[in-house]
Each structure stands twice: as C-alpha cells, then as structure tokens.
C-alpha cells in the first residue's frame, strides 16, 4: 500500500483524497451521467467499484431496493474471487469472517445397509495449488458491503442510489448522452415519481428478470426447469458428523443433499433434493413447506438426525439453465460496424443452479471485465471498439458455466445406482476443480489478447488466462512480495519486465528495452499525459534473475523507478529480484533470455514478448490506443 | 470468528450486539465508574479495549487532547504486538498498511576511505522464526485508531472521553467507589470547568509527566540525559541505496543515524546523532534547527546525499532512562496486606530512548496485563490480591527494557573506533533479537504462574512466557488453524488439553480428565455461572495426536463441544488433530502421554500439568477464584 507521497496522511490510508466528481458529489441523481449501472448485486457493485477509482467519470448505480441488502442468496466464493477482492483491498478481511473450504466429503448409502449413509470419500480442495487464495463461503450481502466501502473510500466517494427502479431506455445516437433512461422512485415519500437520466453508457446488472436486457431485445434461451430443490440457511442440532464440512450426500431413496457450512461456525445451508417436477406442476412445488424440507433432509441423512432450531432464510426453486446470445445492444448483423452503449452483466445474462457455487463469482468477473473498458474509453485512452470485446469475451465464459453447471446439477440429482461407478461424482468434482475455482477462463485472441506466437517464453503465464501470482523479492526493502497482489483495481495496465541474466546497470537486452520504453515515441508509455505521474497508465515492474542483495538499485534504469506525486519522490517498489527456493523464472517457466508479460487491468495476460520485440509491443498498444484522445 | 449463534447477523460480524453498559451508554462522563483510565496512548487504549469486552463493567477513558491523535511519535511494532493485535482482530489490517522489516543493514566508514560510508552487513530479522508474525513500522496514531474501533464495536460501545485533564485523586477506602478523581475540562466551551468522578480503580496512562504517578507518590529514578538526537519523519529524494531499509549508519566523524523506513513506501524516519550534550546545556540542544539536522544527516551519509522535500514531523530529544520502583499505589511496607486501587502504565512508569523501538510495545503489554485482572476482580471472579501481580510482573519487564535500551543506545552513540570489533553492533543486534521482538518477557511464579514442576511435559511452552502458537487441524471443518490465533482478547482463561495417544472415545487419561473437568465440583469450570455459556470463563480445547480424518467427532467428550447461545448449538471448533508435517506435539515438545497447558487471558503460559493432576489444577484455580463472588 503506497501513500504519504502527497504529504502525511494521518488517518486510514485506504481512504483516498476526494477528487474530481468526488468533490461535492451531489446526493441526488444528476440529470446526466457517464455510466448508469442498474442493480447493486455483485456484478453491478464490482463495476461501480472499479469505476469509482476514476475521478473524472460520473458513475451512478441505482437499486430498486431502498437500502443495503440484508441477506442474499449467493454464498460461494471461489479463489478467483478472493484474488479479485485482493485487488479491491479486502481479501484478508473477508477471509477472516468467512467459512473456508479445505475438504469436501462424499456420503453414499452403505452397501451393507443402504438405508444408512456412510462417508465414502474426502476430496481435498485445490490439491494442485492452483491459487494461493482460499475457497470461501460467505453471504453475498457481506461482499456487497465491502465493495460499498471501497467505493465510499475512493476519490469519487460513490455510494449506491437506493430506491430507483429502472423502467425503460432509448438510445439516440446523437448528442453526448445518447441513452435516455426512465427511472421510477421505488421507495420514500416520492414513490412512483418518474425521472429521466441521460447516460453515455448503461450497464444492466438487474438480475434474472432484467428489464435492461428486455429493453435491448435480448432473450434468454435454455432448458425448462425440471428438478426442484429446497434450500435453507439454518441453525440446528445434529449428530451428523460432517455438519461443518461441505458434503454431497446421496441416499438410497434417490434423494440427495448438497450441504454447505457457512460463516460464523454454526450456520449452514442445505440444498435438499425435492425430486423431478411433474409436468403441469405450475410452480406448486414452490409451496413445499419448511417442515417438509426438514423431514426430507432427515430422511436423506438417516441414521443421523437434524433438529432445526432457527431459520435464517429458506426457499424452493427449480433448476433452469438459461443464457443470452449477446451481452450488449449490438445486433449480430452490426458487429464490427457499431459499438455498444448498453451492456448486461451477471444474472441478467446467465441463470443456472446455485449448487456449483458459481453465480456470484462469474457475475463479478463480468463486472471486472466491463469496468476498466468503460473507464478507458470514457477517459479517451482507448477507442469505442474496445467495448465490443466485453460481450465477445464474457458470452463464452457464461456458456461454459452453463455447460458445467448442467453436468454438476444432473450428477447431483442422479440416484446412486445410476452411476456407472460409485465414485463418479467424487471423481468429476476432483477432475474439474479448476473450473469451480474460477481459473478456466481463457480469453481468445482479440485487440486486447495477443496470439500465442511467443507463449513459449512464459509457459506459466498462459495468454488469455489470469496472471497467476508468484513471489519476488523487492529490492528496496527486501520484502518477499506476491507480485500479483500488487495489482490493485486501479485500472492500470501492467508490464512485467523479466530481465535477461545481466546484472542491473550492464549493457543488456533489458537495459535496451528500458531505454526504448522510456524514450521512444512508439512506447506505450508515451501516451500517458504529461501532467500525470509517469506510471499513471502503465505500472511497469522489473524482475531481475539475481537475488535482491546482488542488485544495485542505483544502477536500475529510471523507467523502473518513476518519480511520483507533487514532491517527485522516487517509487522504489517496482524493482525485484528472485526469492531463493521460489525463483519466479522457474515457477512460471520464464525464458532466461528475458520476457515481457503484459497484463490487463482485470488481471488477464494480454501479451508475451521477447525483450527485443519493441515494435510488436508498440503495435499492440497502438491498436488499443488508436482513436484515443481525439 | 464465531457468530450467528444468537441468530443471523446481517452486517459486519465484528460489531457485537450492545449489552450491559453499552445499552444507552451515556455520552457524558458518569459520576461513578468502575475503572477510570487517564490517557489514551497505547497503554491506556489497550486497557480500555480489553475492558470494553466486559459489558457489566463501566469503564471510561479520559484524554486531555480534544480528539483523536493525528500523528504520534512511536512507530516500531514488534512481533509480540502484532500477535496482540491478532487477539483484538486487526493484525491483518495493520500489516497491510505497515512497513515490514525483513532485514536490517549496517553501514560503516569505508576502511579504504573513511570519509565514505559503505554497507558492512545485513542482518535478517527474526532469522530464528521466533514468531509467525511480522515486525512492522507504523505510526502510533493508527494503532490507537484500531483500538478505538475495537472498543466502538464491543458490547460496551466505548469511546474515549476527549477534553478532560486529570488534576488529582484521593483514595478513601470506604464506600463502593473509593477513588475520588478531579478532572478539568481542557477543551470546548466549558473549558476550565472542574468535575469530580468517583471510581473503583484508576489507571494512569498519562505519559512521562504522569500526574497520576505524582498523585500516588511514585518517583522516577534514572540517569541524566547525556546524548542528544534529532528525529525527523520526512519525504526526500536521495541516492542512498538503502533508504527503504532499516539501517544503523556510523560515520567517521563519530556521528550516526538510525534510519527507519515508514509505512506507505516513501516516508522515513531518521534519528540523527547530535552528540554529547555539554554540561549546563539546559536544553539548548533542543533548539537545533531542521536545517542543522538535515546538514548533519548529509555529513553522515557522505558520499550519498539527502534532499528533504517535505517534513511530516520532527523533534530533538535527549536520551534519558528512568523507571519507577512500583506501578501501583501500594507502598512497599504494605505489600501483602493492602491491594492496589491506582495503577500506572506505559511511559508513566518507564521512559527511555525511542531507538530500540520498544516503548509503545512494552506499554501495550502493561495494558494487556492489567486489563483482564481488573475485569476479573470487578466481576467477582478473582480476589483483589490478583491486582498486586500487576506491579510485580511489569516492573521487572520495564527494568529489563531500560537495561537493554541503555546498551543499545550507547552502542549506537559510540564511534566506530571505540568498538573492539567492527561488527560488534551488528552482532549485538542479532544476538539479542528475541528481546526487541517482545518475547523475552518471562513472568516469575506467583498466584497466576505455577512453578516449573512439570515443565518437561511441554518444553515448547515455557511457564511465564507467551503461548507460542502452532498449527493444529480443526476436526469439524478440516481447516489448519493457528491455535494461538483463536485466543482473542475476550478475557477468558484457556485450557489446552493435549491428549494421550488413545483415540477419541476410548477409555483413556484424556477421557478421565474430560470427565473430571465437566463434572467435578473442584473443576475450575464449576465456577462458571450457570446462566452463562459453559465456555464463558474457560475456553477448553482438545488436541488429539491423530490426524483430523482419524478422529470421530461424535466420540469426543462433551466438555470439548459445549452448547452455546440461546439455541444451545454445539460449538465444534474446540477439537483438533495434528497437521502432517507440522505436528504440534513435536514442534512444542509435548509429552506423548498428554499434557494440560493453562494460558492466561493475556496469553502467558500459567501452568503445565499432566492429565492426571486434577488436584493440582483445582488448587491452582482455587487460589485465583478464592474470595470471589462473595
């Protein structure tokens, strides 16, 4: 965490100085905004939090509810989300209050007496070490609280505008604010009052029944609901020994339970199988009472019993898997000629079962994807065509999610005798672990993901996948640092320069690259406005192959030690060596001849290049910056 | 973190439900309080935070200043303090914003050209792994903020009463509130107004010129000031390569610098040697200007230069080492017949140089020591004689601190040629590392520290030293857990029951011990009031020698799975197995026949006993509880 460089900060350094739109931010919704976000769920709140870091952009987020969410439905937090929370500065706090999944247990009918369930196996969560972050369970309401705090502490001092219901929008491609949005007051003394807000862009994060989606003519396609589940968050007394472990429980009756312990040491969630929904049920299954669900759970758990003592929340739902074909307002026939104004994210795009614990996570990554792109276009750094990559990238991810969830849900709903092998469910869970952890996303080549020409120079940083952090040794203070954890949600591109073996200060490929980066008019850094700090748009870090004590910081090229803030202080925290026993060159398969790894603001690897490929790097960013700042 | 067991908590689980004195807590200082703390520095704030966890006790903390401290002098945070912050729930947050010390550099005159300094060595901080916590540098003001937050979130909803200056006190040993304290309003429209508050106990945390100390007739004894130092917190540009490393720098002129990087990546503190203060100086040295200090720093750093661009804080001080002979109001001749009513903590008891980075740390441990003792006496758990252990325990610690600091300061003030060996300073630093890390405290046997009869059963938990945490595997959720990190600042005694090799459920010494603990009238648990949860006074945990998957939680004795809260929910989080590769029995030298380790609320090991020594355990707590609840 860097601060004090604008002068001494006495209080919490997480509270940034108000700037731009955050100075005298109006309480009331303005008539014109740059971005209007509809809905304050995980997708909308992440988008808003990302945009809150840009003081020159007016972002507002409207929410129909009249205040903070008290209790939400989602609770599964995959490691990729915790990694994302790290970027927003609250990973360690949410870890401290969440339930942590380290193992999952599988229960099946006892072959000797199928009326009794027995533990048939245990699977270690993330046995392959795919992430240094944890797999958590915590209520969605708390996730939203943390994003709200981030926004409130940001230069823009953002907070959601509660009590506004989205009604309709019209796009009129003339004028500075081409989207006309009609809102209605949904709470307070002026309930029912209509209000027009004009926006440059609108993000619909308004859930499964999204009105923003409807307004741009997207429809959801997918299968019909077929299987019903009762779900309950409860406090109970039980002799079931794995009550504090995530469990998949299959009984001889064919009923099954997905059991999820929750934060705080006592609460848990059970998804209780209510069986196939008969044709013509017309939602009757949704009237299943809590008593029936608890009785069903006791049947499945036999010989163990469950005595529910307090119900925090419960519901009955039918599994549906639905997806829109596009995530923005550009019709397929206009792709390439039009750029989008309206976007949809999260449940507005994809609905599915809750049981793979994916919904909130994928939704947040939707928000992380669109947030910086809107900011860069609005700031004039990038052309509007950047915005077309959102739908292209996220639609594929959502499709994969739906496919995965269909398979997992149908396996969870199968009777034990329907499996070819009794351990099929467990095997599937272990085999596919990378998916639910959130690390299977691999964006295809585009204007912001290069092709794989030089991938062999950095095999551990696959193009299109998220930058997997590793340790490096910060020279200035000798701290071992997780490089990826320094990548905060500040909307900057990252350029990691992994040096050739020459020592700092010697004539070398890395020295030549540094010289080009700092002086060439073709360098991406040349686009950074002169009135900003040199690292305002690009965070450039160098990692030498030597240990920290063998690197002379005074000999390191100046581009890796920018002067920042009003006092022109040297930022020494961008220069690294390797950590003995955890050499990042080994751990991530990096070329000993050096390699440049370019990472997007949302943490995905965008380009991998040799130190000599300055022209290719210039070309890559020329496209991303083309048409910018006109 | 455990919550939800009283019903669903929607918001931040760190905010506890208001209770007792926290319900309708008066804004105004009441006329009568249980504990009045004078001064809101680190010692006072920790005492207040500890007491804030006790809703039946009325604690107020008065501070002469009219609000929050904006910038404090202390900044060194030893690992023992971070461990303490963990108990108050904010370790990870302060780590995230602090500077972390991993190495220290030593600079000396170049033997080839003594006008130039050269790096002569590096010392790794905590190379012996004495703590899993970090060594930090962060301003005292932030430490106070976190304690204030803890208090505000506690059941008592405490906050400091700013703008009150302590004037005098009188003890009149009649009546329920025998201490009459005179305060004067030091801020606001009613400045100068006098006010009487009556208290059961008073804690003077009012600094080096403590008026509480004066009121109980303690005097400070110690040496005269002899050496002057300029200290500055600044932002600067420099070519000194270790500007982000803690350094001891000795120059050929005899001048020296202790250099401390500070939080935020840019700020640093320098202690600049201003030499021996001449006889009759009468404080003239304190008028040394910032320009002179900066010039002197540049002299010492030659050939490097320092250009100061912003000054956050600066001062000149003369080193003095002073200590009071007692920390409470009981005169030596009355020891054993009287118990104290007034206590002094922190700088009120001990003043010394700032350069060993000890002051704030030792002061906080003063507060941690007295806080729970006051609470237990006020709640009627323990006799007033418990309070006499405060002065007895802390006076020795302060004496050791003064001795250590004298040696370190005089070494820092020596000229290079005065050392027998050029590496003497570095060697001293490395050799004595445990002291500045805060782990040398070893309380002597007393009513709350047993003698060492059975120490051989747990060689890694020395009696009188702080319980050094180690990993264990929590059976219910398979999480690897640092046992010590579960010991929050809730004022409870901890009883760690390390089992013999028998499996849970078998007839065994641990099963017999568990039976005695839960059923015997002599068991310490029998003292816990029936209307409270069974673990309200004693947090009892069991650690089996098996791995978690080999422990049947249903077979574990009930005393290790208490029922808690209004719904009588089972607390499963007190049952542990060993972690493969980090077996706590190996790591802490625990007897394979089992051993009971008793730990105080302030985390010091109080007793080590075999599983069969129930009579000894009963006797130990009989004394601590004697005379209680009359």
PDB file of C-alpha atoms in Angstrom, chain B residues 22 75 77 126 221 337 455 458 466 545 607:
ATOM      1  CA  UNK B  22     -23.264  -0.452  26.190  1.00  0.00           C
ATOM      2  CA  UNK B  75       6.231   3.696  15.261  1.00  0.00           C
ATOM      3  CA  UNK B  77       5.728  -2.580  16.248  1.00  0.00           C
ATOM      4  CA  UNK B 126      13.806 -12.924  13.103  1.00  0.00           C
ATOM      5  CA  UNK B 221      14.773   7.247  39.116  1.00  0.00           C
ATOM      6  CA  UNK B 337      -1.626  -6.547  53.396  1.00  0.00           C
ATOM      7  CA  UNK B 455       7.700 -28.037  32.580  1.00  0.00           C
ATOM      8  CA  UNK B 458       5.740 -29.133  27.410  1.00  0.00           C
ATOM      9  CA  UNK B 466       3.716 -16.098  25.999  1.00  0.00           C
ATOM     10  CA  UNK B 545      -2.369 -36.862  18.379  1.00  0.00           C
ATOM     11  CA  UNK B 607       0.524 -23.838  34.263  1.00  0.00           C
TER      12      UNK B 607
END
